[in-house]
PDB file of C-alpha atoms in Angstrom:
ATOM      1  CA  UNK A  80     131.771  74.569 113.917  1.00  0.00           C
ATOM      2  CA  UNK A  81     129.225  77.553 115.153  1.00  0.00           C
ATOM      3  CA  UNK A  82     128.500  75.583 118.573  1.00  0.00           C
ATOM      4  CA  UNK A  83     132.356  75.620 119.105  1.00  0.00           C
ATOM      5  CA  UNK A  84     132.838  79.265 118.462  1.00  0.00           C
ATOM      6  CA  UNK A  85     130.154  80.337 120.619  1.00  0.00           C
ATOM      7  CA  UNK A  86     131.502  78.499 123.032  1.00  0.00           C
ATOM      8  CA  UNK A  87     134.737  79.670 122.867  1.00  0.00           C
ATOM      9  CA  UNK A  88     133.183  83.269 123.077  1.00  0.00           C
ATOM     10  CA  UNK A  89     132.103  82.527 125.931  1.00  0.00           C
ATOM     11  CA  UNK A  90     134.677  80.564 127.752  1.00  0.00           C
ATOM     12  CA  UNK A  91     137.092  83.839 126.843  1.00  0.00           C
ATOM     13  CA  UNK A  92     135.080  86.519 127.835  1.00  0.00           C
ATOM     14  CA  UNK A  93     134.115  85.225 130.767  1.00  0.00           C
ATOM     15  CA  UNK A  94     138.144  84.766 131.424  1.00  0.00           C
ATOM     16  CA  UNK A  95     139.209  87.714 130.225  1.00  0.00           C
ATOM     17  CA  UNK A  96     136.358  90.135 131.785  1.00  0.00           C
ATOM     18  CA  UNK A  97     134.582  88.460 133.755  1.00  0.00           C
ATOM     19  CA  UNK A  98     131.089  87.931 132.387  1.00  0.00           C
ATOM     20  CA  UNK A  99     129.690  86.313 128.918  1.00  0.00           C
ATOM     21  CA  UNK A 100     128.820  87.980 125.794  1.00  0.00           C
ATOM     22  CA  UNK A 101     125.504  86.993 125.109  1.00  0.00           C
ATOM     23  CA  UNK A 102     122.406  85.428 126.732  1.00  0.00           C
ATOM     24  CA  UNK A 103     120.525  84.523 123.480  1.00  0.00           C
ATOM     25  CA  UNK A 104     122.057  82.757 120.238  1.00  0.00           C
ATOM     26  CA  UNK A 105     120.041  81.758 117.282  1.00  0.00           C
ATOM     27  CA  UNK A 106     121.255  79.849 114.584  1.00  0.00           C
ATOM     28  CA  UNK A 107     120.120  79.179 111.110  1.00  0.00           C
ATOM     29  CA  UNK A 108     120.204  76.538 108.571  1.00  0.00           C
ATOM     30  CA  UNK A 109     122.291  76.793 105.333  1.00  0.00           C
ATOM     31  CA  UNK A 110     121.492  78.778 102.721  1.00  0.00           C
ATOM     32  CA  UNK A 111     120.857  76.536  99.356  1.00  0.00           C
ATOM     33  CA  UNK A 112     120.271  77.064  96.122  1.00  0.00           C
ATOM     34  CA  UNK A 113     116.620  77.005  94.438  1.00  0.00           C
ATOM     35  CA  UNK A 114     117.280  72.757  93.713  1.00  0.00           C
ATOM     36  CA  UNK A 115     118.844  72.696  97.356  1.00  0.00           C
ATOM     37  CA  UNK A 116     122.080  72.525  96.686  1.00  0.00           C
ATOM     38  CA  UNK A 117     124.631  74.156  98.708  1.00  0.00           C
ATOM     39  CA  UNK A 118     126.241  77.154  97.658  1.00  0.00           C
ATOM     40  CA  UNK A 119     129.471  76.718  96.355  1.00  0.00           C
ATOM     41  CA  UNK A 120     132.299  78.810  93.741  1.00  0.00           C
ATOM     42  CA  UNK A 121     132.646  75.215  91.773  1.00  0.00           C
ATOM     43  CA  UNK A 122     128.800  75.068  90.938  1.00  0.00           C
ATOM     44  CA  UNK A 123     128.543  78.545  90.189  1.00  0.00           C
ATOM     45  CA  UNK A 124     125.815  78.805  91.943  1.00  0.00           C
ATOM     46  CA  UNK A 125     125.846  81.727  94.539  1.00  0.00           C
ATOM     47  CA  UNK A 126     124.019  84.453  94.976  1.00  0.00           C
ATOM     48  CA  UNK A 127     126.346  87.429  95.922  1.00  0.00           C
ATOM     49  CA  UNK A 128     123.633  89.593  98.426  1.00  0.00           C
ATOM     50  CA  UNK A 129     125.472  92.796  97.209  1.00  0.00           C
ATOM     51  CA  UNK A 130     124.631  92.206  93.808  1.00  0.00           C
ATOM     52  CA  UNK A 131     120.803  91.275  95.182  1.00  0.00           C
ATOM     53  CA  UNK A 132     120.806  94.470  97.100  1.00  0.00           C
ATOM     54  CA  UNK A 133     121.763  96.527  94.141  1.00  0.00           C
ATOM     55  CA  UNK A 134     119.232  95.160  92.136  1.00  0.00           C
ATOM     56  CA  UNK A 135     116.092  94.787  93.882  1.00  0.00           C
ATOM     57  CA  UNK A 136     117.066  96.524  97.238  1.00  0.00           C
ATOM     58  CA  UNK A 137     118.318  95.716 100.695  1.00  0.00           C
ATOM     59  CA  UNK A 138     115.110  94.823 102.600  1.00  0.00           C
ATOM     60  CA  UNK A 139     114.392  92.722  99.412  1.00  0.00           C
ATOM     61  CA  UNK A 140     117.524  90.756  99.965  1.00  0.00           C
ATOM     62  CA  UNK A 141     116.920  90.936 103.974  1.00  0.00           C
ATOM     63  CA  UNK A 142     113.472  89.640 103.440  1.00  0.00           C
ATOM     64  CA  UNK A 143     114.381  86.691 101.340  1.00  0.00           C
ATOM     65  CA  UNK A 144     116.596  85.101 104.215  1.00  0.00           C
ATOM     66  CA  UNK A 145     113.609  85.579 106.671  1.00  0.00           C
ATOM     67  CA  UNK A 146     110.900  84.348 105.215  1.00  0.00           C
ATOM     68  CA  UNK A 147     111.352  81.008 104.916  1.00  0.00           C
ATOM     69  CA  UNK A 148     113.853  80.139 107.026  1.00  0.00           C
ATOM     70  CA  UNK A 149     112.618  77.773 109.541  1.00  0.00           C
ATOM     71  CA  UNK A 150     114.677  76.516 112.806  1.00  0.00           C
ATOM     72  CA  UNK A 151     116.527  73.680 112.421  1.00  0.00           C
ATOM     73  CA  UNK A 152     116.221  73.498 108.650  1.00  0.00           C
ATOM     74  CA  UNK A 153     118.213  74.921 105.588  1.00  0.00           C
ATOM     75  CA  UNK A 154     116.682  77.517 103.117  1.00  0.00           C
ATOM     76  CA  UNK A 155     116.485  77.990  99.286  1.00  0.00           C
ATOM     77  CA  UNK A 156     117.360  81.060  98.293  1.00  0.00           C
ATOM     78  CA  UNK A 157     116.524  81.986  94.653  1.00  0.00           C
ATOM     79  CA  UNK A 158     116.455  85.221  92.486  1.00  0.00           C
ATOM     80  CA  UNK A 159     113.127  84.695  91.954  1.00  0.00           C
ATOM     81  CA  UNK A 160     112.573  84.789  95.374  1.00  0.00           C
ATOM     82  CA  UNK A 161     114.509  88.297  95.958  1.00  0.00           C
ATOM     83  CA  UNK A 162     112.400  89.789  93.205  1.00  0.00           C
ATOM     84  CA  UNK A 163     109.408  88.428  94.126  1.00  0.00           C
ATOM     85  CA  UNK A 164     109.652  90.307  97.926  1.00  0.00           C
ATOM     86  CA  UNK A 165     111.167  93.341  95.917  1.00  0.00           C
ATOM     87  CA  UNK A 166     107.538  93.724  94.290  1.00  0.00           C
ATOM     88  CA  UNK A 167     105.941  93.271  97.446  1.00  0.00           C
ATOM     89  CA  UNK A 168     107.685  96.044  98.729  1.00  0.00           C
ATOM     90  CA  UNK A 169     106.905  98.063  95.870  1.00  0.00           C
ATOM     91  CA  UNK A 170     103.287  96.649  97.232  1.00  0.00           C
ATOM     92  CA  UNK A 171     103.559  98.371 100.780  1.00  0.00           C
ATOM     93  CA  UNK A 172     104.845 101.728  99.153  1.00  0.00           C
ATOM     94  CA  UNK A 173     101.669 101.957  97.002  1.00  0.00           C
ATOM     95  CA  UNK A 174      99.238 101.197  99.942  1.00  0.00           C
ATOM     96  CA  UNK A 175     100.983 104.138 102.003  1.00  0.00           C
ATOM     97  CA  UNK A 176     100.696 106.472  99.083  1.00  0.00           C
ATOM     98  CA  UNK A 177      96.829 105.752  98.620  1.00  0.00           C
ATOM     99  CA  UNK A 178      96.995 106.072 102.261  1.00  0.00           C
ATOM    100  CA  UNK A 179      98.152 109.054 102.292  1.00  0.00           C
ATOM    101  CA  UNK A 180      95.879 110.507 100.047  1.00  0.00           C
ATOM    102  CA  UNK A 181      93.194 109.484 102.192  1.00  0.00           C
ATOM    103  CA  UNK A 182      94.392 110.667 106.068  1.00  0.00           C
ATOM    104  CA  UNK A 183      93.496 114.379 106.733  1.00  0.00           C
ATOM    105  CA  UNK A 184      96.296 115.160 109.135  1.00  0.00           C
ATOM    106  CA  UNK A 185      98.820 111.837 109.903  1.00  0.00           C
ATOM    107  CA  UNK A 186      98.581 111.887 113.793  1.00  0.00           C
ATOM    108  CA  UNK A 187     101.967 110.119 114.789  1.00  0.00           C
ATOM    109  CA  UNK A 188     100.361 108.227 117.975  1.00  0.00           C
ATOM    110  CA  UNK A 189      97.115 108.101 116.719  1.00  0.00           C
ATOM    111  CA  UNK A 190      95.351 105.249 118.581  1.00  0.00           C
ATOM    112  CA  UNK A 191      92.672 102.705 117.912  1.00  0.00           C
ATOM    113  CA  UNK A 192      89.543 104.765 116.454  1.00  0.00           C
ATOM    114  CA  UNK A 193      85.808 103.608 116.799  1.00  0.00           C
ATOM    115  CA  UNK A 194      84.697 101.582 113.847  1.00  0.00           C
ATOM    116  CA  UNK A 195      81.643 103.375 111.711  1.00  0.00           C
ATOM    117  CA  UNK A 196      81.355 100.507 109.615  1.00  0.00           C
ATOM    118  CA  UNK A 197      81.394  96.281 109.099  1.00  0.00           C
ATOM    119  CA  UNK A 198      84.519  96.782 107.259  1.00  0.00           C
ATOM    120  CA  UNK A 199      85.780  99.312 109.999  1.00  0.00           C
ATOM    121  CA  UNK A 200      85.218  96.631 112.538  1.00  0.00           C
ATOM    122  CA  UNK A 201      86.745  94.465 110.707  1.00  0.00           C
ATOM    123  CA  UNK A 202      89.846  95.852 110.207  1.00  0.00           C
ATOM    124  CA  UNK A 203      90.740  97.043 113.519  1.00  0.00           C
ATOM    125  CA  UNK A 204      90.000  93.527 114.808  1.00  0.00           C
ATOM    126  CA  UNK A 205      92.410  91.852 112.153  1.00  0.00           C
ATOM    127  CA  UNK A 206      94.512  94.376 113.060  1.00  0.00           C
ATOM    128  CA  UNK A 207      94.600  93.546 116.298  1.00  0.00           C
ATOM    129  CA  UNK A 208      94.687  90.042 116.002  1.00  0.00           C
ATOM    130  CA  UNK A 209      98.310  90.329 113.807  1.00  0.00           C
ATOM    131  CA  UNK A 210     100.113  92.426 116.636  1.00  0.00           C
ATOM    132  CA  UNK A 211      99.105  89.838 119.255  1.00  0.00           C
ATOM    133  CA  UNK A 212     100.145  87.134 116.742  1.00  0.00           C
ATOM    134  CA  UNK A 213     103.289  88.857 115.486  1.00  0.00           C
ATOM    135  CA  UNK A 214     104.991  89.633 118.472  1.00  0.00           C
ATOM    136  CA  UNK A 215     104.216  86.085 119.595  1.00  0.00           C
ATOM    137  CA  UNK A 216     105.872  84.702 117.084  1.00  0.00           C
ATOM    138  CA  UNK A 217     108.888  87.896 117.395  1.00  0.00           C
ATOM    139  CA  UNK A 218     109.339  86.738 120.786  1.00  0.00           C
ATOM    140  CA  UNK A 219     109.752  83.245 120.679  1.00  0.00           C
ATOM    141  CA  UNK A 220     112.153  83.629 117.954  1.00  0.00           C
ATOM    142  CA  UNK A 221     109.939  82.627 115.159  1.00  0.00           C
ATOM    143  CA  UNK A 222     111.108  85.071 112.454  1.00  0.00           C
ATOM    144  CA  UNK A 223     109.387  83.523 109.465  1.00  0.00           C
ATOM    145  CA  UNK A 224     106.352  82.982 110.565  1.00  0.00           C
ATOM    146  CA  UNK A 225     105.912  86.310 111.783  1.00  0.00           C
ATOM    147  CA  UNK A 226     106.596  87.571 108.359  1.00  0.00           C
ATOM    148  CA  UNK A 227     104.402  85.263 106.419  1.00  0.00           C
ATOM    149  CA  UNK A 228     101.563  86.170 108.266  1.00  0.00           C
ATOM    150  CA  UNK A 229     102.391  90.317 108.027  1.00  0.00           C
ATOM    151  CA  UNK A 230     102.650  89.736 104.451  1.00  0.00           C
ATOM    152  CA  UNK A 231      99.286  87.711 104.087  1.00  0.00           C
ATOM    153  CA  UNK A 232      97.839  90.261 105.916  1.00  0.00           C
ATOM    154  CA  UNK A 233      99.361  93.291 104.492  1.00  0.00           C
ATOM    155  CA  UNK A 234      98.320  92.061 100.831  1.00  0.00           C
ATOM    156  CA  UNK A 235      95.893  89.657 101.376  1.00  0.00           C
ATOM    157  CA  UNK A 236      93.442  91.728 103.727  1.00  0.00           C
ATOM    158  CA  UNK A 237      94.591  94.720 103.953  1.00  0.00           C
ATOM    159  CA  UNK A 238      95.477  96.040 100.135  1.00  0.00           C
ATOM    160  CA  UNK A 239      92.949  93.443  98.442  1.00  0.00           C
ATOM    161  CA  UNK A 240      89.792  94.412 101.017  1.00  0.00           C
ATOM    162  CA  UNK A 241      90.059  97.122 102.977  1.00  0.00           C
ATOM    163  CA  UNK A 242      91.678  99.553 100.857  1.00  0.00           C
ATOM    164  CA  UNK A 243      89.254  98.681  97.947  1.00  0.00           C
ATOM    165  CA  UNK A 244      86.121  98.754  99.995  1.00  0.00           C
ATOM    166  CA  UNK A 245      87.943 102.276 101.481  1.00  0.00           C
ATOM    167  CA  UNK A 246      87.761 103.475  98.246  1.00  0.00           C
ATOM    168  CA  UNK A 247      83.904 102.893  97.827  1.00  0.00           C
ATOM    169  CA  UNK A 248      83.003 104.040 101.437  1.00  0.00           C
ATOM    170  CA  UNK A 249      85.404 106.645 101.871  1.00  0.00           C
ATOM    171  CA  UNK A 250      85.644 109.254 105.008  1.00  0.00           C
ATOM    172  CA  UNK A 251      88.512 106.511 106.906  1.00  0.00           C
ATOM    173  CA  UNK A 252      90.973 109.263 107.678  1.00  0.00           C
ATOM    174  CA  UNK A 253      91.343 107.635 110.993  1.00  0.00           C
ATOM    175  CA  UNK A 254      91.242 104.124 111.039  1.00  0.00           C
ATOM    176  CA  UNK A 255      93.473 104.146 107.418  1.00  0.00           C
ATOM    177  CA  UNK A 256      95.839 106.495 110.030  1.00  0.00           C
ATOM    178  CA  UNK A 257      96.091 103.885 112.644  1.00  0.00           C
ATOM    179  CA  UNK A 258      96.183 100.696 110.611  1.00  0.00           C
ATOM    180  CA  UNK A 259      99.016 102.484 108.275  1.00  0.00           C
ATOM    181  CA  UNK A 260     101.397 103.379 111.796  1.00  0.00           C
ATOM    182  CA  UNK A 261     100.740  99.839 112.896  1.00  0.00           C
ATOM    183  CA  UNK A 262     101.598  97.768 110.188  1.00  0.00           C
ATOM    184  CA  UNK A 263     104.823 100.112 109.412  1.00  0.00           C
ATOM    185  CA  UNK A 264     105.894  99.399 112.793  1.00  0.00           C
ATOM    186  CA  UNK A 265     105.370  95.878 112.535  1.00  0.00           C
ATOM    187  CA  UNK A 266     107.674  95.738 109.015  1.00  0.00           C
ATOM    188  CA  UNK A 267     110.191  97.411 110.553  1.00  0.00           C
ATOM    189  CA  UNK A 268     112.313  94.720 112.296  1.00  0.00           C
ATOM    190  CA  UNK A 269     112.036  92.768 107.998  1.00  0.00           C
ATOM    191  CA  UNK A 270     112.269  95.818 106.381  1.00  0.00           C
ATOM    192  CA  UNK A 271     113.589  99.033 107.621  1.00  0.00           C
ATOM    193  CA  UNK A 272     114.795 101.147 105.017  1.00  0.00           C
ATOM    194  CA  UNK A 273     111.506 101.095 103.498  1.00  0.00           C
ATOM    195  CA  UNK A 274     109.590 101.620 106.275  1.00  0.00           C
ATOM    196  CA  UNK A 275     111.606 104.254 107.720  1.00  0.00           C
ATOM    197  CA  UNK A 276     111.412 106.590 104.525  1.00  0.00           C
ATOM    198  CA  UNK A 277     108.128 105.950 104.314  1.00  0.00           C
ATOM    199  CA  UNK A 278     107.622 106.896 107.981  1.00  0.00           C
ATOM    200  CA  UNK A 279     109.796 110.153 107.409  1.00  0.00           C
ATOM    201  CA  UNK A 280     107.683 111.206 104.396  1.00  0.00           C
ATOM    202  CA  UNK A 281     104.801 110.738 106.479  1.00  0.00           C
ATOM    203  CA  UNK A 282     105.881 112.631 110.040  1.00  0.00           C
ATOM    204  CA  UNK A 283     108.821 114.312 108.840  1.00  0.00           C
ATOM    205  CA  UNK A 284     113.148 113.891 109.824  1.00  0.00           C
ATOM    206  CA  UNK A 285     112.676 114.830 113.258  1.00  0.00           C
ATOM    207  CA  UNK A 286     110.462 111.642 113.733  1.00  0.00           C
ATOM    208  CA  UNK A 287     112.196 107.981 113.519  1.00  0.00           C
ATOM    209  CA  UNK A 288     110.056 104.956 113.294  1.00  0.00           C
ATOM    210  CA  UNK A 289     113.100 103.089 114.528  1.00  0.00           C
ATOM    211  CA  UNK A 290     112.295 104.273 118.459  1.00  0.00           C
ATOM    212  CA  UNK A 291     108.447 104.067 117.786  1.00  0.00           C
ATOM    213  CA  UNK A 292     106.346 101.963 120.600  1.00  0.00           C
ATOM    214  CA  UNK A 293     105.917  98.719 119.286  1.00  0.00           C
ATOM    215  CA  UNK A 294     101.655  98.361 118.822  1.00  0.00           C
ATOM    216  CA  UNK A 295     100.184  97.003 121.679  1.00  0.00           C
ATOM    217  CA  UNK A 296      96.539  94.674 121.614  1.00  0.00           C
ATOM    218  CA  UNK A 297      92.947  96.653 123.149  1.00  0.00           C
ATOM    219  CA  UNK A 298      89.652  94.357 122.998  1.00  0.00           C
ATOM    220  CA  UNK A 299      87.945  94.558 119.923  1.00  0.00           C
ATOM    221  CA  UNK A 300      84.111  93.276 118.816  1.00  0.00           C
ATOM    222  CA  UNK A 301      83.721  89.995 116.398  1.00  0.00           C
ATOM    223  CA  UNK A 302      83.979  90.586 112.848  1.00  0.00           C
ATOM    224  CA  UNK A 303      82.460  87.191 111.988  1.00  0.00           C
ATOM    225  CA  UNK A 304      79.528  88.723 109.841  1.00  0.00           C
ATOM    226  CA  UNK A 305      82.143  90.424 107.278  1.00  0.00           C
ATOM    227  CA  UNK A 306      84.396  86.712 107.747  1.00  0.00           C
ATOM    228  CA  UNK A 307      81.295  85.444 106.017  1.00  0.00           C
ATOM    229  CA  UNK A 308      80.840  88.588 103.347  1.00  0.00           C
ATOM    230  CA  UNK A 309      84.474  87.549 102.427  1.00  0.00           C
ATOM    231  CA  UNK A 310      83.681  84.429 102.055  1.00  0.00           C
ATOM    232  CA  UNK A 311      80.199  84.939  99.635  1.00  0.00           C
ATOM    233  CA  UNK A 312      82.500  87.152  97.616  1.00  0.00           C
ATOM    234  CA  UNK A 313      85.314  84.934  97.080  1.00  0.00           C
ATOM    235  CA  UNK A 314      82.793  82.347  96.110  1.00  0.00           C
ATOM    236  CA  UNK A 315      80.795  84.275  93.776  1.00  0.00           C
ATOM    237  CA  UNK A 316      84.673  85.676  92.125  1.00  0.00           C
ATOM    238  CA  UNK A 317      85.439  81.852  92.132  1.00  0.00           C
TER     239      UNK A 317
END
């Protein structure tokens, strides 16, 4: 029934005025329940996304019919699911605090700093690497996968290495800086009341992380001798 009303849009608009309403359309799957069955009143069995917004937020809820949501294929939404992405963005608040504490003066277009250690180089290449990556995936309209890769590397890498080795090394005023700006403005299109207040805390009203530049890719050096570190550690934990 979509195809038809987009077509109609079209057909009328370009009747009534003259040109069509839209280049671009992207449609999504239905939206299931956790066993996969649709969503219905008689089953009892829907999820009303005001009541998910009121209890675990609205880039929660947003989040939750991202990630996951594949073209050509329906999604399972559960509650489960909502809360789960509510606690990681309770995750990306406590990075930017511990950030925070860490940056000397947050400089708004700070840009790529030179690396002074491994980890440094490291970081700034991964970083790099996720932009490129991302807005791939942004552009050619694949939502979730740009998301489940942000999130892997926003928790995976970035809270569960860098920010722990930051804490042993210290003096990372700059690259914690420009890794914080980037990744905010890579959330932003998933989650942006988050990111926004936590980009107003940061540079004050009068900036809005909603006209930022999106992050753009430099050259970086190979970070395969820390690739390897990661990989002794994670043995040795295992």
């Amino acid at each position: 029934i979509l195809f038809f009303w987009v077509a109609r849009m079209i057909l009328m608009t370009t009747y009534a005025v003259g040109k069509i309403p839209f280049e671009t359309v992207y449609l999504h799957g239905l939206v299931r329940d956790e066993k996969g069955r649709k969503m219905s009143k008689t089953l009892g069995n829907i999820l009303d996304p005001l009541d998910m917004t009121s209890k675990y937020g609205t880039d929660a809820t947003r989040l939750s019919l991202l990630i996951g949501a594949t073209p050509g294929n329906d999604t399972k939404l559960s509650e489960a699911k909502v809360e789960g992405l509510r606690n990681f963005a309770n995750k990306l608040w406590n990075i930017s605090r511990f950030t925070l504490l860490n940056i000397d003066e947050p400089i708004i277009d700070a840009s790529m700093p030179e690396a002074k250690t491994l980890a440094d180089t490291w970081i700034l290449n991964r970083t790099n690497q996720v932009v490129r990556d991302v807005t791939d995936h942004i552009e050619k309209y694949r939502f979730s996968a740009a998301g489940e890769l942000l999130r892997d590397f926003t928790w995976g890498e970035l809270a569960d290495w860098y920010v722990e080795i930051a804490k042993v090394e210290g003096n990372k005023s700059a690259v914690l800086n420009y890794v914080l700006n980037t990744v905010l403005t890579l959330w932003h299109p998933y989650m942006p009341y988050v990111t926004e207040a936590i980009w107003t805390e940061v540079y004050g009203e009068k900036s809005m992380l909603m006209v930022a530049d999106w992050p753009t890719t430099v050259d970086t050096e190979s970070t395969s001798y820390f690739d390897t570190l990661k990989n002794v550690i994670t043995s040795i934990r295992s």
